[in-house]
Coordinates of C-alpha atoms in Angstrom, one line a residue:
X204 CA -0.1 0.2 -0.1
X205 CA 0.8 3.5 -0.9
X206 CA 1.6 6.1 1.8
X207 CA -1.1 8.9 1.9
X208 CA -0.5 12.3 3.4
X209 CA -1.1 12.9 6.7
X210 CA -4.5 14.4 7.9
X211 CA -5.0 17.6 9.5
X212 CA -5.4 21.2 9.5
X213 CA -5.0 22.7 6.0
X214 CA -3.1 26.0 6.1
X215 CA -3.9 28.8 4.0
X216 CA -0.6 31.3 2.6
X217 CA -0.3 34.4 4.3
X218 CA -0.5 36.1 1.1
X219 CA -3.9 35.0 0.6
X220 CA -4.7 35.7 4.1
X221 CA -3.2 39.5 3.6
X222 CA -5.0 39.9 0.3
X223 CA -8.5 39.2 2.1
X224 CA -7.7 41.4 4.9
X225 CA -6.6 44.3 2.6
X226 CA -9.8 43.8 0.6
X227 CA -12.2 44.1 3.7
X228 CA -10.6 46.9 4.8
X229 CA -10.5 48.7 1.9
X230 CA -6.7 49.4 1.9
X231 CA -6.2 49.5 -1.9
X232 CA -8.6 52.1 -2.8
X233 CA -7.8 55.8 -2.2
X234 CA -4.0 55.1 -1.9
X235 CA -4.7 52.6 1.4
X236 CA -5.3 53.2 4.8
X237 CA -1.6 54.4 5.4
X238 CA -1.9 56.9 2.8
X239 CA -5.3 58.0 4.1
X240 CA -3.5 58.0 7.8
X241 CA -1.0 60.3 6.3
X242 CA -3.7 62.6 5.1
X243 CA -5.9 62.6 8.3
X244 CA -3.1 63.5 10.5
X245 CA -2.2 66.6 8.6
X246 CA -5.9 67.5 7.9
X247 CA -7.0 67.0 11.4
X248 CA -4.1 67.9 13.8
X249 CA -3.7 67.2 17.0
X250 CA -5.6 66.5 19.4
X251 CA -7.9 64.9 16.9
X252 CA -5.3 62.5 15.2
X253 CA -4.3 61.2 18.8
X254 CA -7.6 60.5 19.5
X255 CA -9.1 59.2 16.4
X256 CA -7.7 57.0 13.7
X257 CA -8.9 55.7 10.3
X258 CA -9.6 52.0 10.6
X259 CA -11.4 51.2 7.1
X260 CA -12.8 52.5 4.0
X261 CA -16.4 50.6 3.2
X262 CA -17.2 51.9 -0.3
X263 CA -17.2 55.6 0.0
X264 CA -17.7 55.6 3.4
X265 CA -14.6 56.2 6.2
X266 CA -14.9 53.8 9.2
X267 CA -12.6 55.8 12.1
X268 CA -12.0 54.6 15.4
X269 CA -12.3 57.0 18.2
X270 CA -10.9 56.6 21.8
X271 CA -13.8 57.5 23.8
X272 CA -17.5 58.4 23.4
X273 CA -16.9 61.9 24.3
X274 CA -14.7 61.9 21.1
X275 CA -17.0 60.6 19.3
X276 CA -20.0 63.2 20.1
X277 CA -17.5 65.7 19.4
X278 CA -16.6 64.6 16.2
X279 CA -20.1 64.2 14.8
X280 CA -20.2 67.7 15.1
X281 CA -17.3 68.1 13.0
X282 CA -18.1 65.4 10.5
X283 CA -19.2 67.6 7.5
X284 CA -16.1 69.9 7.6
X285 CA -14.1 66.7 7.8
X286 CA -15.6 65.1 5.1
X287 CA -15.3 68.5 2.9
X288 CA -11.4 68.8 3.9
X289 CA -10.3 65.4 3.6
X290 CA -11.8 64.8 0.2
X291 CA -10.1 68.0 -1.0
X292 CA -6.8 66.3 0.0
X293 CA -7.7 62.9 -1.4
X294 CA -7.2 62.3 -5.5
X295 CA -9.4 59.6 -6.4
X296 CA -13.2 59.3 -5.3
X297 CA -14.7 61.1 -2.5
X298 CA -15.5 60.1 0.8
X299 CA -19.5 60.6 1.2
X300 CA -19.7 60.0 4.9
X301 CA -17.5 59.3 8.2
X302 CA -18.3 56.6 10.9
X303 CA -16.9 56.9 13.9
X304 CA -16.7 54.2 16.3
X305 CA -15.1 53.6 19.6
X306 CA -12.1 51.1 19.4
X307 CA -8.8 50.2 19.3
X308 CA -6.5 50.8 16.6

């Protein structure tokens, strides 16, 4: 009888995993999250950039994680100005909305 390969968990190449994650985070659009993070920091300045970070792009919606509920509330008031300013600095298709979410970055 011939030997068969041992049965066990099958592994997925890391490149496939990273591609999937990048697609889910929208990192291939608008120069990616790293580019958007740079634009974000230059656009919003401190202390906003210390308390809110771009996390993902879903279509034309930017998801931003914020450090606390008060920051989320504060940024809701600035949302339209942030969209306008960010779109001015982004060369690709414009953002239509920003969703703020308390979360880690």
